[in-house]
Coordinates of C-alpha atoms (C1' of nucleotides) in Angstrom, one line a residue:
Chain U
M1 CA 35.9 -18.8 -4.2
N2 CA 32.4 -19.2 -2.7
F3 CA 30.8 -16.2 -1.0
C4 CA 27.7 -18.2 -0.1
Q5 CA 29.4 -20.4 2.4
A6 CA 30.5 -17.5 4.5
C7 CA 27.3 -15.5 3.8
S8 CA 25.8 -13.8 6.8
I9 CA 22.3 -14.4 5.6
R10 CA 23.0 -17.9 4.4
N11 CA 20.3 -19.3 6.8
R12 CA 17.7 -16.7 6.4
A13 CA 17.5 -15.8 2.7
I14 CA 15.8 -17.8 0.0
C15 CA 18.9 -19.9 -0.3
A16 CA 18.4 -21.3 3.2
D17 CA 17.1 -24.7 2.1
L18 CA 19.7 -25.4 -0.5
D19 CA 22.4 -28.0 0.1
D20 CA 26.1 -27.5 -0.5
T21 CA 26.1 -28.6 -4.1
E22 CA 23.2 -26.3 -5.0
I23 CA 24.8 -23.4 -3.2
A24 CA 28.0 -23.9 -5.2
L25 CA 25.9 -23.7 -8.4
L26 CA 24.0 -20.7 -7.2
N27 CA 27.3 -19.1 -6.2
R28 CA 28.5 -19.4 -9.7
I29 CA 25.7 -17.3 -11.3
G30 CA 25.6 -14.6 -8.6
R31 CA 28.1 -11.9 -7.6
R32 CA 28.5 -9.5 -4.8
K33 CA 27.9 -5.8 -5.3
N34 CA 28.5 -2.9 -3.0
L35 CA 26.4 0.2 -3.0
S36 CA 27.1 3.4 -1.2
A37 CA 24.3 5.3 0.5
G38 CA 22.2 7.0 -2.1
E39 CA 23.2 4.7 -5.0
S40 CA 20.4 3.1 -6.9
L41 CA 20.2 -0.6 -7.9
L42 CA 16.9 -0.7 -9.8
W43 CA 14.9 1.9 -11.7
E44 CA 11.2 1.7 -12.1
G45 CA 10.2 0.8 -15.7
D46 CA 13.5 -0.5 -16.7
Q47 CA 13.9 -3.9 -18.3
A48 CA 14.0 -6.3 -15.4
V49 CA 17.5 -7.6 -15.9
F50 CA 18.7 -8.2 -12.4
V51 CA 17.3 -9.7 -9.2
A52 CA 19.2 -9.6 -5.9
N53 CA 19.3 -10.5 -2.2
V54 CA 20.2 -7.9 0.4
V55 CA 23.2 -9.1 2.4
T56 CA 24.0 -6.2 4.6
G57 CA 22.7 -2.6 4.8
M58 CA 19.3 -1.3 3.8
L59 CA 17.4 -0.1 0.7
K60 CA 14.2 1.7 0.0
L61 CA 11.8 0.7 -2.7
S62 CA 9.8 3.6 -4.1
T63 CA 7.6 4.8 -6.9
T64 CA 6.7 8.2 -8.2
T65 CA 3.6 9.9 -9.8
G66 CA 4.0 11.6 -13.1
D67 CA 4.5 15.0 -11.4
G68 CA 7.1 13.9 -9.0
R69 CA 5.3 12.9 -5.8
E70 CA 7.2 10.0 -4.2
Q71 CA 5.8 7.0 -2.3
I72 CA 8.1 4.6 -0.6
L73 CA 6.8 1.1 -1.0
G74 CA 8.9 -0.5 1.6
L75 CA 12.3 -0.9 3.2
S76 CA 14.5 -3.9 2.4
Y77 CA 16.6 -5.4 5.1
P78 CA 19.3 -8.1 5.0
S79 CA 18.0 -11.4 3.6
D80 CA 15.2 -9.6 1.7
F81 CA 14.8 -10.4 -2.0
L82 CA 14.7 -7.6 -4.6
G83 CA 13.6 -7.3 -8.2
R84 CA 10.9 -8.8 -10.4
P85 CA 11.4 -12.4 -11.6
Y86 CA 8.9 -13.6 -14.3
G87 CA 8.2 -10.0 -15.3
E88 CA 9.3 -7.7 -18.0
R89 CA 9.7 -4.5 -16.1
T90 CA 11.1 -3.5 -12.7
P91 CA 8.1 -2.2 -10.8
Y92 CA 9.9 0.2 -8.5
D93 CA 13.1 2.1 -7.8
A94 CA 15.5 0.5 -5.3
Q95 CA 18.0 2.8 -3.7
A96 CA 20.5 2.1 -0.9
L97 CA 20.0 4.1 2.3
T98 CA 23.2 3.0 3.9
E99 CA 26.4 1.2 2.8
T100 CA 24.9 -1.9 1.3
T101 CA 26.0 -5.2 0.0
V102 CA 23.7 -7.2 -2.3
C103 CA 24.1 -10.5 -4.1
V104 CA 23.0 -9.9 -7.7
F105 CA 21.8 -12.4 -10.3
R106 CA 21.0 -11.9 -13.9
R107 CA 17.2 -12.5 -14.0
V108 CA 17.4 -15.2 -16.7
D109 CA 20.1 -17.1 -14.8
F110 CA 18.1 -16.9 -11.6
E111 CA 14.9 -18.0 -13.3
R112 CA 16.6 -21.0 -14.9
F113 CA 18.1 -22.0 -11.6
A114 CA 14.8 -21.6 -9.8
H115 CA 13.2 -23.6 -12.4
E116 CA 15.5 -26.5 -11.7
H117 CA 15.4 -26.1 -7.9
P118 CA 11.8 -26.1 -6.7
R119 CA 13.0 -25.7 -3.1
L120 CA 14.3 -22.2 -4.0
E121 CA 11.2 -21.4 -5.8
R122 CA 9.1 -22.4 -2.8
K123 CA 11.2 -20.2 -0.5
L124 CA 10.7 -17.3 -2.9
L125 CA 7.0 -17.9 -2.9
E126 CA 6.9 -17.9 0.9
R127 CA 8.8 -14.7 1.0
T128 CA 6.6 -13.1 -1.7
L129 CA 3.5 -14.0 0.2
G130 CA 4.9 -12.4 3.3
E131 CA 5.8 -9.3 1.4
L132 CA 2.2 -9.2 0.0
D133 CA 0.8 -9.4 3.5
R134 CA 3.1 -6.6 4.7
S135 CA 2.2 -4.3 1.8
R136 CA -1.4 -4.9 2.4
R137 CA -1.1 -4.0 6.0
W138 CA 0.6 -0.8 4.8
M139 CA -2.5 -0.1 2.7
L140 CA -4.6 0.1 5.8
L141 CA -2.1 2.6 7.2
L142 CA -2.1 4.7 4.1
G143 CA -5.8 4.6 3.6
R144 CA -7.2 4.9 7.0
M145 CA -4.7 6.0 9.7
S146 CA -4.0 9.4 11.2
A147 CA -0.6 10.9 11.2
E148 CA 0.0 9.9 14.8
E149 CA -1.0 6.3 14.2
R150 CA 1.2 6.1 11.1
L151 CA 4.3 7.3 12.9
A152 CA 3.7 5.0 15.9
T153 CA 3.2 2.1 13.5
L154 CA 6.5 2.8 11.7
L155 CA 8.5 3.2 14.8
L156 CA 7.2 -0.2 16.1
E157 CA 7.9 -1.8 12.8
I158 CA 11.4 -0.5 12.5
S159 CA 12.3 -1.6 16.0
E160 CA 11.0 -5.1 15.3
R161 CA 12.6 -5.5 11.9
L162 CA 16.0 -4.1 13.0
A163 CA 16.0 -6.6 15.8
A164 CA 15.1 -9.5 13.4
S165 CA 17.7 -8.5 10.9
T166 CA 20.6 -8.0 13.3
C167 CA 20.0 -10.9 15.7
G168 CA 18.9 -13.4 13.2
G169 CA 16.1 -15.2 15.0
D170 CA 13.0 -13.7 16.3
A171 CA 14.7 -11.4 18.8
S172 CA 12.6 -9.1 20.9
P173 CA 12.2 -5.6 19.5
L174 CA 14.9 -3.0 20.1
D175 CA 14.2 -0.2 22.5
V176 CA 17.1 1.9 21.3
F177 CA 17.9 2.2 17.6
E178 CA 19.0 4.5 14.9
L179 CA 16.4 5.5 12.2
P180 CA 17.7 4.3 8.9
V181 CA 15.9 7.1 7.1
S182 CA 15.7 10.9 7.0
R183 CA 12.5 12.9 7.9
Q184 CA 11.7 13.3 4.3
Q185 CA 11.9 9.6 3.7
I186 CA 9.7 8.9 6.7
A187 CA 7.2 11.3 5.2
D188 CA 7.4 9.4 1.9
I189 CA 6.9 6.1 3.6
L190 CA 3.9 7.3 5.6
G191 CA 2.3 9.3 2.9
L192 CA 2.7 12.6 4.8
T193 CA 4.7 15.8 4.5
I194 CA 8.0 16.3 6.3
E195 CA 6.5 19.0 8.5
T196 CA 3.7 16.8 9.8
V197 CA 6.2 14.0 10.6
S198 CA 8.4 16.5 12.5
R199 CA 5.4 17.7 14.5
Q200 CA 4.5 14.1 15.4
F201 CA 8.0 13.4 16.6
T202 CA 7.9 16.5 18.7
R203 CA 4.6 15.4 20.2
L204 CA 5.8 11.9 21.0
R205 CA 8.9 13.4 22.6
E206 CA 6.8 15.9 24.7
E207 CA 4.6 13.1 25.9
E208 CA 7.7 11.1 26.8
I209 CA 6.6 8.2 24.8
I210 CA 10.0 8.3 23.0
G211 CA 13.3 10.0 23.7
M212 CA 15.7 11.2 21.1
N213 CA 19.4 11.9 21.0
G214 CA 20.1 13.9 17.9
R215 CA 18.0 13.4 14.8
R216 CA 18.2 9.7 14.3
D217 CA 18.7 8.0 17.7
V218 CA 15.4 6.9 19.1
E219 CA 14.7 5.4 22.4
V220 CA 11.3 3.8 23.0
L221 CA 10.3 4.8 26.6
R222 CA 6.7 3.6 26.6
R223 CA 6.2 0.8 24.2
D224 CA 2.8 0.2 25.7
L225 CA 1.6 3.7 24.8
L226 CA 3.0 3.4 21.3
E227 CA 1.1 0.2 20.9
A228 CA -2.0 1.8 22.3
I229 CA -1.8 4.6 19.7
V230 CA -1.7 2.0 16.9
G231 CA -4.7 0.3 18.5
Chain J
M1 CA -17.3 -36.1 -12.0
N2 CA -14.6 -33.6 -12.9
F3 CA -15.4 -29.9 -12.6
C4 CA -12.0 -28.8 -13.8
Q5 CA -12.5 -30.1 -17.4
A6 CA -15.4 -27.8 -17.9
C7 CA -14.1 -25.0 -15.8
S8 CA -14.4 -21.6 -17.3
I9 CA -11.1 -20.4 -15.9
R10 CA -9.3 -23.6 -16.7
N11 CA -6.8 -21.8 -18.9
R12 CA -6.2 -18.7 -16.9
A13 CA -6.1 -19.8 -13.2
I14 CA -3.0 -21.3 -11.6
C15 CA -4.1 -24.7 -12.8
A16 CA -3.5 -23.7 -16.4
D17 CA -0.2 -25.5 -16.8
L18 CA -1.4 -28.8 -15.4
D19 CA -2.0 -31.8 -17.7
D20 CA -5.1 -34.0 -17.6
T21 CA -3.8 -36.4 -15.0
E22 CA -2.8 -33.6 -12.7
I23 CA -6.1 -31.9 -13.1
A24 CA -7.9 -35.1 -12.2
L25 CA -5.9 -35.3 -9.0
L26 CA -6.4 -31.6 -8.2
N27 CA -10.1 -32.1 -8.9
R28 CA -10.3 -34.7 -6.2
I29 CA -9.0 -32.5 -3.4
G30 CA -11.1 -29.4 -4.4
R31 CA -14.8 -28.7 -4.3
R32 CA -17.0 -26.0 -5.7
K33 CA -18.7 -23.6 -3.4
N34 CA -21.4 -21.0 -4.2
L35 CA -21.6 -17.8 -2.3
S36 CA -24.4 -15.3 -2.5
A37 CA -23.6 -11.6 -2.5
G38 CA -22.6 -10.4 1.0
E39 CA -21.5 -13.9 2.1
S40 CA -18.0 -14.2 3.6
L41 CA -15.5 -16.9 2.6
L42 CA -12.5 -15.9 4.8
W43 CA -12.2 -13.9 8.1
E44 CA -9.1 -12.0 9.0
G45 CA -7.1 -13.6 11.8
D46 CA -8.8 -17.0 11.5
Q47 CA -6.7 -20.1 11.1
A48 CA -5.8 -20.3 7.5
V49 CA -7.7 -23.5 6.7
F50 CA -8.8 -22.9 3.1
V51 CA -7.5 -21.5 0.0
A52 CA -9.6 -21.0 -3.2
N53 CA -9.8 -19.9 -6.8
V54 CA -12.5 -17.5 -8.0
V55 CA -14.4 -19.2 -10.8
T56 CA -17.2 -16.7 -11.4
G57 CA -18.4 -13.6 -9.6
M58 CA -16.3 -11.2 -7.6
L59 CA -15.1 -10.7 -4.0
K60 CA -13.6 -8.0 -2.0
L61 CA -10.6 -8.5 0.3
S62 CA -10.6 -6.2 3.3
T63 CA -9.1 -5.4 6.7
T64 CA -10.2 -3.3 9.6
T65 CA -8.6 -1.1 12.2
G66 CA -9.3 -1.9 15.9
D67 CA -12.0 0.8 16.0
G68 CA -13.8 -0.3 12.8
R69 CA -12.4 1.7 9.9
E70 CA -12.3 -0.5 6.9
Q71 CA -9.8 -0.6 4.1
I72 CA -10.5 -2.7 1.0
L73 CA -7.2 -4.4 -0.1
G74 CA -8.4 -5.5 -3.5
L75 CA -11.1 -7.0 -5.6
S76 CA -10.8 -10.6 -6.7
Y77 CA -12.0 -11.5 -10.2
P78 CA -12.4 -14.9 -11.9
S79 CA -9.2 -16.9 -11.9
D80 CA -7.7 -15.0 -9.0
F81 CA -6.3 -17.0 -6.1
L82 CA -7.5 -16.4 -2.5
G83 CA -6.1 -17.3 0.9
R84 CA -2.8 -17.7 2.6
P85 CA -0.8 -20.8 1.8
Y86 CA 2.3 -21.3 3.9
G87 CA 0.9 -19.1 6.7
E88 CA -0.9 -19.6 10.0
R89 CA -3.5 -16.9 9.7
T90 CA -5.7 -15.5 7.0
P91 CA -4.5 -11.9 6.6
Y92 CA -7.8 -10.4 5.3
D93 CA -11.6 -10.8 5.1
A94 CA -12.9 -12.1 1.8
Q95 CA -16.5 -11.4 1.1
A96 CA -18.6 -12.0 -2.1
L97 CA -19.8 -8.9 -3.8
T98 CA -22.0 -10.8 -6.3
E99 CA -23.2 -14.3 -6.7
T100 CA -19.9 -16.1 -6.7
T101 CA -18.5 -19.5 -7.3
V102 CA -15.2 -20.5 -5.9
C103 CA -13.1 -23.7 -6.1
V104 CA -12.0 -24.4 -2.5
F105 CA -9.2 -26.5 -1.2
R106 CA -8.1 -27.4 2.3
R107 CA -4.9 -25.6 2.7
V108 CA -2.9 -28.6 3.8
D109 CA -4.2 -30.6 0.8
F110 CA -3.3 -27.8 -1.5
E111 CA 0.1 -27.4 -0.1
R112 CA 0.9 -31.0 -0.4
F113 CA -0.3 -31.0 -4.0
A114 CA 1.7 -27.9 -4.8
H115 CA 4.7 -29.4 -3.2
E116 CA 4.5 -32.4 -5.6
H117 CA 3.7 -30.2 -8.6
P118 CA 6.2 -27.4 -9.0
R119 CA 4.5 -26.2 -12.1
L120 CA 1.5 -25.2 -10.0
E121 CA 3.8 -23.7 -7.5
R122 CA 5.4 -21.6 -10.2
K123 CA 2.0 -20.4 -11.4
L124 CA 1.1 -19.4 -7.9
L125 CA 4.4 -17.6 -7.5
E126 CA 3.8 -15.6 -10.8
R127 CA 0.4 -14.7 -9.6
T128 CA 1.5 -13.6 -6.2
L129 CA 4.3 -11.4 -7.7
G130 CA 1.6 -9.8 -9.9
E131 CA -0.6 -9.2 -6.9
L132 CA 2.3 -7.7 -5.0
D133 CA 2.9 -5.3 -7.9
R134 CA -0.7 -4.4 -8.0
S135 CA -0.9 -3.8 -4.2
R136 CA 2.2 -1.6 -4.4
R137 CA 0.7 0.5 -7.1
W138 CA -2.3 1.0 -4.9
M139 CA 0.0 2.3 -2.1
L140 CA 1.0 5.2 -4.4
L141 CA -2.7 5.9 -4.9
L142 CA -3.5 5.8 -1.2
G143 CA -0.4 7.7 -0.1
R144 CA -0.1 10.4 -2.6
M145 CA -3.2 10.9 -4.9
S146 CA -6.1 13.3 -4.7
A147 CA -9.7 12.2 -4.5
E148 CA -10.2 12.9 -8.2
E149 CA -7.1 11.0 -9.2
R150 CA -8.1 8.0 -7.1
L151 CA -11.6 7.7 -8.6
A152 CA -10.2 8.1 -12.1
T153 CA -7.6 5.4 -11.4
L154 CA -10.3 3.0 -10.1
L155 CA -12.6 3.5 -13.0
L156 CA -9.8 2.8 -15.5
E157 CA -8.7 -0.3 -13.5
I158 CA -12.2 -1.7 -13.3
S159 CA -12.9 -1.2 -17.0
E160 CA -9.6 -3.0 -17.8
R161 CA -10.0 -5.9 -15.3
L162 CA -13.6 -6.5 -16.3
A163 CA -12.6 -6.8 -19.9
A164 CA -9.8 -9.2 -19.0
S165 CA -11.9 -11.4 -16.8
T166 CA -14.9 -11.6 -19.2
C167 CA -13.2 -12.0 -22.5
G168 CA -10.3 -14.1 -21.4
G169 CA -7.4 -12.7 -23.3
D170 CA -6.1 -9.2 -23.2
A171 CA -9.2 -7.6 -24.6
S172 CA -9.4 -3.8 -24.8
P173 CA -11.0 -2.0 -21.8
L174 CA -14.7 -1.7 -21.6
D175 CA -16.3 1.6 -22.2
V176 CA -19.6 0.6 -20.7
F177 CA -19.7 -1.5 -17.6
E178 CA -21.5 -2.0 -14.3
L179 CA -19.7 -1.1 -11.1
P180 CA -19.3 -4.2 -9.0
V181 CA -19.4 -2.2 -5.8
S182 CA -21.5 0.3 -3.8
R183 CA -20.4 3.8 -3.2
Q184 CA -19.4 2.9 0.4
Q185 CA -17.2 0.1 -1.0
I186 CA -15.6 2.4 -3.5
A187 CA -14.8 4.8 -0.6
D188 CA -13.3 1.9 1.3
I189 CA -11.2 0.9 -1.7
L190 CA -9.9 4.4 -2.3
G191 CA -9.4 5.4 1.3
L192 CA -12.1 8.2 1.1
T193 CA -15.5 8.8 2.5
I194 CA -18.8 8.0 0.7
E195 CA -19.6 11.7 0.4
T196 CA -16.3 12.5 -1.3
V197 CA -16.7 9.7 -3.7
S198 CA -20.2 10.8 -4.6
R199 CA -19.0 14.4 -5.2
Q200 CA -16.3 13.2 -7.5
F201 CA -18.8 11.1 -9.5
T202 CA -20.9 14.2 -9.8
R203 CA -17.9 16.2 -11.0
L204 CA -16.9 13.6 -13.6
R205 CA -20.5 13.5 -14.8
E206 CA -20.8 17.3 -15.0
E207 CA -17.6 17.5 -17.0
E208 CA -19.0 14.8 -19.3
I209 CA -16.0 12.6 -18.8
I210 CA -18.3 9.8 -17.8
G211 CA -22.0 9.2 -18.2
M212 CA -24.1 7.3 -15.8
N213 CA -27.4 5.4 -16.0
G214 CA -28.6 4.7 -12.6
R215 CA -26.2 4.2 -9.7
R216 CA -24.0 1.5 -11.1
D217 CA -23.9 1.8 -14.9
V218 CA -21.0 3.7 -16.1
E219 CA -20.1 4.8 -19.6
V220 CA -16.6 6.2 -20.2
L221 CA -17.1 9.1 -22.6
R222 CA -13.6 10.6 -22.6
R223 CA -11.0 7.9 -21.7
D224 CA -8.3 10.4 -22.7
L225 CA -9.4 12.9 -20.0
L226 CA -9.7 10.1 -17.5
E227 CA -6.1 9.0 -18.2
A228 CA -5.0 12.6 -18.1
I229 CA -6.4 13.0 -14.6
V230 CA -4.4 9.9 -13.5
G231 CA -1.3 11.5 -15.1
Chain S
dC1 C1' -48.6 3.4 2.0
dG2 C1' -44.5 3.8 5.4
dA3 C1' -40.0 2.1 6.4
dC4 C1' -35.6 1.3 4.7
dT5 C1' -31.5 1.5 2.0
dC6 C1' -28.4 3.9 -1.0
dG7 C1' -26.9 7.9 -2.9
dT8 C1' -26.6 13.0 -3.4
dT9 C1' -26.1 17.6 -1.8
dG10 C1' -25.1 21.4 1.5
dA11 C1' -22.7 23.8 5.4
dG12 C1' -19.0 24.0 8.4
dC13 C1' -14.9 22.2 10.4
dC14 C1' -10.4 20.3 11.1
dA15 C1' -6.1 17.4 10.2
dG16 C1' -2.7 17.9 7.6
dA17 C1' -0.8 20.5 3.5
dT18 C1' 1.5 24.6 2.2
dC19 C1' 4.2 28.6 2.7
dA20 C1' 7.6 30.9 5.4
dA21 C1' 11.0 31.6 8.9
dG22 C1' 14.1 30.1 12.3
dT23 C1' 17.6 26.9 14.5
dG24 C1' 21.5 24.3 15.1
dA25 C1' 25.0 21.1 13.7
dA26 C1' 28.5 20.1 10.3
dG27 C1' 31.4 21.4 6.8
dT28 C1' 34.4 25.1 4.1
dG29 C1' 37.7 28.2 3.4
dG30 C1' 40.1 32.3 4.3
Chain T
dC1 C1' 39.7 30.1 14.7
dC2 C1' 35.9 32.4 13.2
dA3 C1' 32.6 34.0 9.5
dC4 C1' 29.8 31.8 6.0
dT5 C1' 27.3 28.4 3.8
dT6 C1' 24.7 24.4 3.7
dC7 C1' 21.9 20.8 5.1
dA8 C1' 18.4 18.7 7.9
dC9 C1' 15.1 19.6 10.7
dT10 C1' 11.8 22.4 13.6
dT11 C1' 8.3 25.7 14.4
dG12 C1' 4.8 29.1 13.3
dA13 C1' 1.0 30.9 10.5
dT14 C1' -2.4 30.2 7.2
dC15 C1' -5.0 27.6 3.9
dT16 C1' -7.7 23.9 2.0
dG17 C1' -9.2 19.2 0.5
dG18 C1' -11.6 16.0 2.3
dC19 C1' -14.2 14.8 6.6
dT20 C1' -18.2 15.3 9.6
dC21 C1' -22.8 16.2 10.4
dA22 C1' -27.3 16.8 8.7
dA23 C1' -31.0 17.0 5.4
dC24 C1' -33.0 15.3 1.5
dG25 C1' -34.2 12.4 -2.8
dA26 C1' -35.2 8.1 -5.2
dG27 C1' -35.8 3.4 -5.5
dT28 C1' -37.5 -0.9 -3.3
dC29 C1' -39.6 -4.1 -0.4
dG30 C1' -43.1 -5.5 2.7

DNA sequence: CGACTCGTTGAGCCAGATCAAGTGAAGTGG
DNA sequence: CCACTTCACTTGATCTGGCTCAACGAGTCG
């Protein structure tokens, strides 16, 4: 059987440009894998044995200092690529935040395939360049923004990426959405503590810039103000 | 004439895998450009018209918040690639820190060439993946490290990268080197203020972990302690 | 020489960290 | 069905690392 043909990210992931023959070949070297929330796919420092594509669900990529302080490097949404081709070691932990399905390849198989199919390699290059831009924007956040600016930036980014990953095209950002992460994880994404994050949520709620239903359901009431905070 | 044949980074830049015929073609679409210290090559937000390779010298890549706070995203050493292929806009400013020579290509020319020469594209992919790893490691620094840890990390990184970029291979890190950047720029790299950076230098000097001759000449006296600070 | 740039040092302040309860919803089990 | 725990978060009180503001070298250039 051939997963790829029915794959929900067939037209958005790095395999988008491949024709049916190529897809059939790629299908043969990959396999689906389901992860439950909390389960890890990659461990920082391990031999880089696998690479993967996110099909459904969401993961966090993170790294840790020697004494246990965590920094989340990014969230991976459907169609995102995971792992470290052309490298010895996996540079980060990857852990599922929700029920997640990924499409896994042995790194050597994937590299051989990419080698023979430059269109795939180009897609991967484009994606990697995009990731690099995104991670550099995050450096500005971590290096120079206040707690309020950081949370506002994250809320806007999540609302945009969730729209993009659910609706396929470049849909307009969601005004109502569920946070895919806990307060502690938000703190680890933003380089803050959980208490500071909680206080900033309270503030945004008090100023009626956002509304919340329970701990994870966010409604953006004043996108303009949120954008003004980011600057 | 053909710059490439005599190019000092011929074997380390993304053109390393190309044969003589390919190099000759690449040579035809590129040109050398000299920058004096302080001169800018790319401006954030501009149409991405050029891409380039650093031949000699050093540049900083930076971005700025709406209200003028700067964050340096990285330093570019000889053989590093600059610019944003497959993208509309340049995502950062690039400014020479020293006398610098770069090898510039019009983006469209470069993309066409890359398209026809997958080996080049693969080199660029490998390099971009390496850059992504590096920028993610910097996120841990910016999000979770103390001022002391940040400066120690930077000093170690500079001493390693200067060794690599001067001696070609994987030479051992330099124990005596010249800082390529001012105190203000170090602050902008580390997400700190100039005063904090200055105080940390003083501390490392007092503890005889480093020695300094003037403002820019650093000698690493106790690499072990520097590494211990980083953890 | 003054004017300027770059860096260092000091004094005080504040955003966010740390430490310490408190709350409320969801599960557990008796 | 109600105590009892647990987990995830919130809130309050206090502390502090790094920021801000300000003064002061030490080179450097005209």
